[in-house]
mmCIF file of C-alpha atoms and ligand atoms in Angstrom:
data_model
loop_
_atom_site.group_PDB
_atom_site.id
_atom_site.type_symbol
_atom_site.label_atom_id
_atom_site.label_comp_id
_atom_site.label_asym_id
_atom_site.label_seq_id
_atom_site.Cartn_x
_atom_site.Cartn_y
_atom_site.Cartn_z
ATOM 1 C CA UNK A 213 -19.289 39.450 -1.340
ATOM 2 C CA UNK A 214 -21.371 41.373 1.413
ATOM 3 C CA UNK A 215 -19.247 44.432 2.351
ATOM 4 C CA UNK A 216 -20.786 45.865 5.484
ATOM 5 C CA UNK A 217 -23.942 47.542 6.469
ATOM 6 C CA UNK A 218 -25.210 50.096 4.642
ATOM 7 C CA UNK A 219 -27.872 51.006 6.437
ATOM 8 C CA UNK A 220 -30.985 50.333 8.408
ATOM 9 C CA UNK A 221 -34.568 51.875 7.451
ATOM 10 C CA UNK A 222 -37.038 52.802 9.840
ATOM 11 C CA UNK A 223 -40.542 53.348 8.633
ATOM 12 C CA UNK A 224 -42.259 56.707 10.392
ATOM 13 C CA UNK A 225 -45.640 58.098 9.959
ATOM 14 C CA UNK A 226 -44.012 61.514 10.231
ATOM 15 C CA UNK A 227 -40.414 62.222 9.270
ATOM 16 C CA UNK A 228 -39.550 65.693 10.777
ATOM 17 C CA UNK A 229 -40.743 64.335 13.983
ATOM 18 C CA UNK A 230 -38.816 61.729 13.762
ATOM 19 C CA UNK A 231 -35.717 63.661 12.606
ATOM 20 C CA UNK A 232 -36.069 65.732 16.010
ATOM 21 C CA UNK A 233 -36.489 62.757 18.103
ATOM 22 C CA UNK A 234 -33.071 61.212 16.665
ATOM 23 C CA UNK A 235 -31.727 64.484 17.335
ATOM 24 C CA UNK A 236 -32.307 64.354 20.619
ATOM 25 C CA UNK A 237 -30.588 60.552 21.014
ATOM 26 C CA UNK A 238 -27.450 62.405 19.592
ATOM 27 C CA UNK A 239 -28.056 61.381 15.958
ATOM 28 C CA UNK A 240 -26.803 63.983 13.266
ATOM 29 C CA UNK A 241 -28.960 64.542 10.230
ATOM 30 C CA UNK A 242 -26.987 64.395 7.247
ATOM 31 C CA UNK A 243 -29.695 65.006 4.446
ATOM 32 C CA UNK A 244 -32.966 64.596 3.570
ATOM 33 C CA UNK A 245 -33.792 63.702 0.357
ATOM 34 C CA UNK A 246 -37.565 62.221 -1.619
ATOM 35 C CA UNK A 247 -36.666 59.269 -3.639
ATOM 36 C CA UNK A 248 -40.069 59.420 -5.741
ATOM 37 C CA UNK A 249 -39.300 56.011 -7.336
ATOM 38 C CA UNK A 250 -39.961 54.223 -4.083
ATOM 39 C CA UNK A 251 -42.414 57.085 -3.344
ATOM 40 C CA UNK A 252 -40.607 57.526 0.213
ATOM 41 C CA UNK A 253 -38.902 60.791 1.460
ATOM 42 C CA UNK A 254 -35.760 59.566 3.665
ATOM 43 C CA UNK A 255 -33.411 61.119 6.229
ATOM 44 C CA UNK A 256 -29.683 59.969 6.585
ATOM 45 C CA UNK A 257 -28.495 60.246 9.760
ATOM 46 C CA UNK A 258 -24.676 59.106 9.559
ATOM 47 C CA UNK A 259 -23.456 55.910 12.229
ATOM 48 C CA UNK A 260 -19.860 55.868 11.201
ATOM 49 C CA UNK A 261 -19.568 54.214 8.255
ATOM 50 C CA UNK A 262 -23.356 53.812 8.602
ATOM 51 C CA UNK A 263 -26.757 54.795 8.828
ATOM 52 C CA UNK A 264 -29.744 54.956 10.286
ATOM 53 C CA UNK A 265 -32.252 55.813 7.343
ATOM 54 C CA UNK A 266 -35.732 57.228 8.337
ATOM 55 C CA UNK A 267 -38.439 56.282 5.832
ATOM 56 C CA UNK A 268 -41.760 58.409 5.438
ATOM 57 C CA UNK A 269 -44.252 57.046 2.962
ATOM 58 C CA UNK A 270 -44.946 59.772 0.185
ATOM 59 C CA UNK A 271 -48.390 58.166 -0.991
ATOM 60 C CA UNK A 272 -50.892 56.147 0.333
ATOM 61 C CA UNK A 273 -49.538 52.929 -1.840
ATOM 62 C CA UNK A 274 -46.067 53.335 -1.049
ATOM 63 C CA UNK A 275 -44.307 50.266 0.529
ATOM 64 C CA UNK A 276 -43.671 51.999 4.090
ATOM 65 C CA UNK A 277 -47.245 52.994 4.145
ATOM 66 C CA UNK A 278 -48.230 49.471 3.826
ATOM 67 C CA UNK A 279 -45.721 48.735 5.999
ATOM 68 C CA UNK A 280 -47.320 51.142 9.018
ATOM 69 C CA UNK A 281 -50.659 49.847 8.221
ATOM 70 C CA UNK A 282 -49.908 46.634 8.512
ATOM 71 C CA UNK A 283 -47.027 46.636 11.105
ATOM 72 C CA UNK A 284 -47.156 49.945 12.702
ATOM 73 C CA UNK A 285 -43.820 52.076 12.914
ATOM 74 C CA UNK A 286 -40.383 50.198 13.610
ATOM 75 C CA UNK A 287 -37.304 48.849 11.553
ATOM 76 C CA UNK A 288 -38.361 47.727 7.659
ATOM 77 C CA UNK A 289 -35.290 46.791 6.462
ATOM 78 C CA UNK A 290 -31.597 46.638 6.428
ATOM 79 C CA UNK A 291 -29.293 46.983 3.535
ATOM 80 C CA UNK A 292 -25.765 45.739 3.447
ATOM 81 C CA UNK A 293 -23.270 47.059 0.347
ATOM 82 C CA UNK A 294 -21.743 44.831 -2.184
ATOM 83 C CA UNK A 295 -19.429 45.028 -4.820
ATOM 84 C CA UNK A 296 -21.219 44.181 -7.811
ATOM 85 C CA UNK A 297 -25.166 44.297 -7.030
ATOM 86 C CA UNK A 298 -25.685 42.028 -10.622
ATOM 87 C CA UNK A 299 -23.021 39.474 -9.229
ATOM 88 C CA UNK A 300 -24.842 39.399 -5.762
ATOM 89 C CA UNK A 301 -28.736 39.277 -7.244
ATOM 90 C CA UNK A 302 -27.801 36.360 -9.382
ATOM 91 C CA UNK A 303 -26.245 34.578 -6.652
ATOM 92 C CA UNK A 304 -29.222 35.044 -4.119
ATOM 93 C CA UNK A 305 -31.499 33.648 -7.323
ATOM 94 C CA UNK A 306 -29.220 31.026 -7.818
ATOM 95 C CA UNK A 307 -29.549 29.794 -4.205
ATOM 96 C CA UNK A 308 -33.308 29.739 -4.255
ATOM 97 C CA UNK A 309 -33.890 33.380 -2.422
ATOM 98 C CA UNK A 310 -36.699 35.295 -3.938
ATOM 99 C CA UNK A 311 -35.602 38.592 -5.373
ATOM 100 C CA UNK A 312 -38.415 41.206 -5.404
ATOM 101 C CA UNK A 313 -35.779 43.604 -7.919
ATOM 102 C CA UNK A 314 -34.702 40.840 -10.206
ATOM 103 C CA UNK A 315 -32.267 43.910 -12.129
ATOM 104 C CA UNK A 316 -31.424 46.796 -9.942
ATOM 105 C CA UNK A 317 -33.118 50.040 -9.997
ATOM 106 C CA UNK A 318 -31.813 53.553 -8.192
ATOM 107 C CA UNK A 319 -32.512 54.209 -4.991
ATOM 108 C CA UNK A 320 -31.714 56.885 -2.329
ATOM 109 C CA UNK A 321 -27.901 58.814 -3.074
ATOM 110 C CA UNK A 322 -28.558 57.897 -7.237
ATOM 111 C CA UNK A 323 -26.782 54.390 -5.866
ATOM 112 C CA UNK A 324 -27.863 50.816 -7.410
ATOM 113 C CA UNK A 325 -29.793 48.737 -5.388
ATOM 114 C CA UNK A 326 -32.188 45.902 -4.876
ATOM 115 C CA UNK A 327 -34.234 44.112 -2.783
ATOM 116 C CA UNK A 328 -34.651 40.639 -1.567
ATOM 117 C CA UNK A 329 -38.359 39.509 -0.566
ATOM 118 C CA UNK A 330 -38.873 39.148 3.064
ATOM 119 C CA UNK A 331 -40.351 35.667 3.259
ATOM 120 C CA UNK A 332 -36.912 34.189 2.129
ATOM 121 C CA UNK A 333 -34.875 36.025 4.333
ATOM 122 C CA UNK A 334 -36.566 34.728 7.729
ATOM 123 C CA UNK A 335 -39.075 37.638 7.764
ATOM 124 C CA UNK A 336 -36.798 40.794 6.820
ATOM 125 C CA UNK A 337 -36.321 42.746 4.343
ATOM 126 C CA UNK A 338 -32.899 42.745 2.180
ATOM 127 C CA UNK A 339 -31.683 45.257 0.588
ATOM 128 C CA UNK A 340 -28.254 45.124 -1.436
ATOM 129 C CA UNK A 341 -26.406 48.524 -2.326
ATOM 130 C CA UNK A 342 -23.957 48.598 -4.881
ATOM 131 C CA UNK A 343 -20.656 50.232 -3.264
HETATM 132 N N1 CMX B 1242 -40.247 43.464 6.456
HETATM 133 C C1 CMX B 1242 -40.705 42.225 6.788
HETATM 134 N N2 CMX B 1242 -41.875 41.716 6.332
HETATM 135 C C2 CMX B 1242 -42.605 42.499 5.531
HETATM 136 C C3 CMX B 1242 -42.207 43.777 5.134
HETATM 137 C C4 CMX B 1242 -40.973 44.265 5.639
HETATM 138 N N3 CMX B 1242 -40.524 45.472 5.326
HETATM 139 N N4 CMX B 1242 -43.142 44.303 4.318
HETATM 140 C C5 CMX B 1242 -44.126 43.382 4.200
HETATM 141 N N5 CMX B 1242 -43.793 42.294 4.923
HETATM 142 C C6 CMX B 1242 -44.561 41.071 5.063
HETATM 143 C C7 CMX B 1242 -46.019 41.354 5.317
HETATM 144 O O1 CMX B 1242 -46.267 41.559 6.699
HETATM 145 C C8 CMX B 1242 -46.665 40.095 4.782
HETATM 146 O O2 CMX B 1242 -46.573 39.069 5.736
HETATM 147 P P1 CMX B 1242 -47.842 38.108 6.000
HETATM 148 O O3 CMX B 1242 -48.092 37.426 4.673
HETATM 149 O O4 CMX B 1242 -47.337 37.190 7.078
HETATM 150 O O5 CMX B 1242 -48.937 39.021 6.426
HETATM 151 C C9 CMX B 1242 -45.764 39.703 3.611
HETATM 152 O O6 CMX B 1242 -44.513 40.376 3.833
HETATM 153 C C10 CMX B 1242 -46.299 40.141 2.263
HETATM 154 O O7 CMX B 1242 -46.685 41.433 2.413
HETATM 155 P P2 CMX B 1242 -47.802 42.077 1.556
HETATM 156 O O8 CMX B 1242 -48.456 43.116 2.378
HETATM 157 O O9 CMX B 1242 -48.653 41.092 0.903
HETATM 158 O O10 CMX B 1242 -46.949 42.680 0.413
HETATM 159 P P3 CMX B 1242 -46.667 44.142 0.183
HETATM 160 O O11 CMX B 1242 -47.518 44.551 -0.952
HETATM 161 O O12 CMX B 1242 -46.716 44.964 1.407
HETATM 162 O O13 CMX B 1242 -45.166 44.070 -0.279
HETATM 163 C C11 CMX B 1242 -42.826 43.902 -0.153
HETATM 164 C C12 CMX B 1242 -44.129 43.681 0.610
HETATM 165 C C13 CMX B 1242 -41.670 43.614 0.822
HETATM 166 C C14 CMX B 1242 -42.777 42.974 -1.343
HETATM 167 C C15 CMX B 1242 -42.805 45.394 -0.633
HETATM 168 O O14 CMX B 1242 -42.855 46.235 0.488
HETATM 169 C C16 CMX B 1242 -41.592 45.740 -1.457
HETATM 170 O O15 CMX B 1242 -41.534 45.492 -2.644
HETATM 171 N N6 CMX B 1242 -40.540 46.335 -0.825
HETATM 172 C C17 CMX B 1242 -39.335 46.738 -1.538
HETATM 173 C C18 CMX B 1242 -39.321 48.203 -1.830
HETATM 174 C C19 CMX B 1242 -39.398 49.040 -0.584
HETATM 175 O O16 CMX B 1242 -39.577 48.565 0.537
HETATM 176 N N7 CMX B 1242 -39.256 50.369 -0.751
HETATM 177 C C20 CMX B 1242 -39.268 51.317 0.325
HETATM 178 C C21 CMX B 1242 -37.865 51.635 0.806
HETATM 179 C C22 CMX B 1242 -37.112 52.433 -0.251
HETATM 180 C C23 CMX B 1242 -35.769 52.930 0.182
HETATM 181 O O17 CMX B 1242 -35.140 52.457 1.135
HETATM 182 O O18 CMX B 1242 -35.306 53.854 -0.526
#
């Protein structure tokens, strides 16, 4: 059911800064793109079939900002693809998990996807892509 990984996000007070600094580990920035439902703005940065997805909070009550506030800077989530993200959500309820999207909504690329609450995934945030 679980493809591979899709990516991993990375919350960052300050995305162009961060953009640079990947740059200078060798990372490639593919595009940069606000995703205004989540009220983040995100960088791709390609890792093979990959990414590494920077997150900057684009309001003060977006979920990276909380994230910072709370947590500081540092990896908020990984997301793994699967083949049918209605298939996968109802499986994860089935089994108990605790599904913060219970239908999926769109997220960065236009793609489907959904997210799994942290305190039933051993303290980290799930995120399924469909594709
Ligand atoms: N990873 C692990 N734990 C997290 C977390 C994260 N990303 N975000 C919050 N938590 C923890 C908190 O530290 C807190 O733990 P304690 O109770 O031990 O203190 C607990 O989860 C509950 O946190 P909270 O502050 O009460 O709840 P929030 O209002 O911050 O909501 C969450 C947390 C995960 C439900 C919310 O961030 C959410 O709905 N996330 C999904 C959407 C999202 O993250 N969007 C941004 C990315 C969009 C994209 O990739 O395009």
């Amino acid at each position: 059911m679980i493809k591979k990984f899709d990516h991993i996000g990375i919350a960052v007070k300050n995305l162009d800064e961060a953009v640079d600094l990947y740059k200078k580990l060798g990372f490639e920035l593919k595009e940069i793109e606000e995703v205004a439902e989540q009220k983040v703005r995100v960088a791709m940065l390609p890792v093979g079939e990959s990414k590494i997805e920077l997150l900057e909070a684009t309001s003060d009550d977006s979920a990276v900002a909380k994230f910072i506030e709370k947590r500081g800077e540092g990896v908020h989530h990984i997301a793994v693809n699967v083949e049918d993200i209605e298939k996968a959500l109802e499986n994860a309820k089935a089994n108990g998990l605790v599904l913060i999207d219970e239908k999926p909504r769109i997220g960065a690329g236009g793609k489907k996807v959904a997210f799994v609450h942290p305190k039933s995934t051993k303290g980290v945030l799930l995120e399924f892509v469909e594709g």
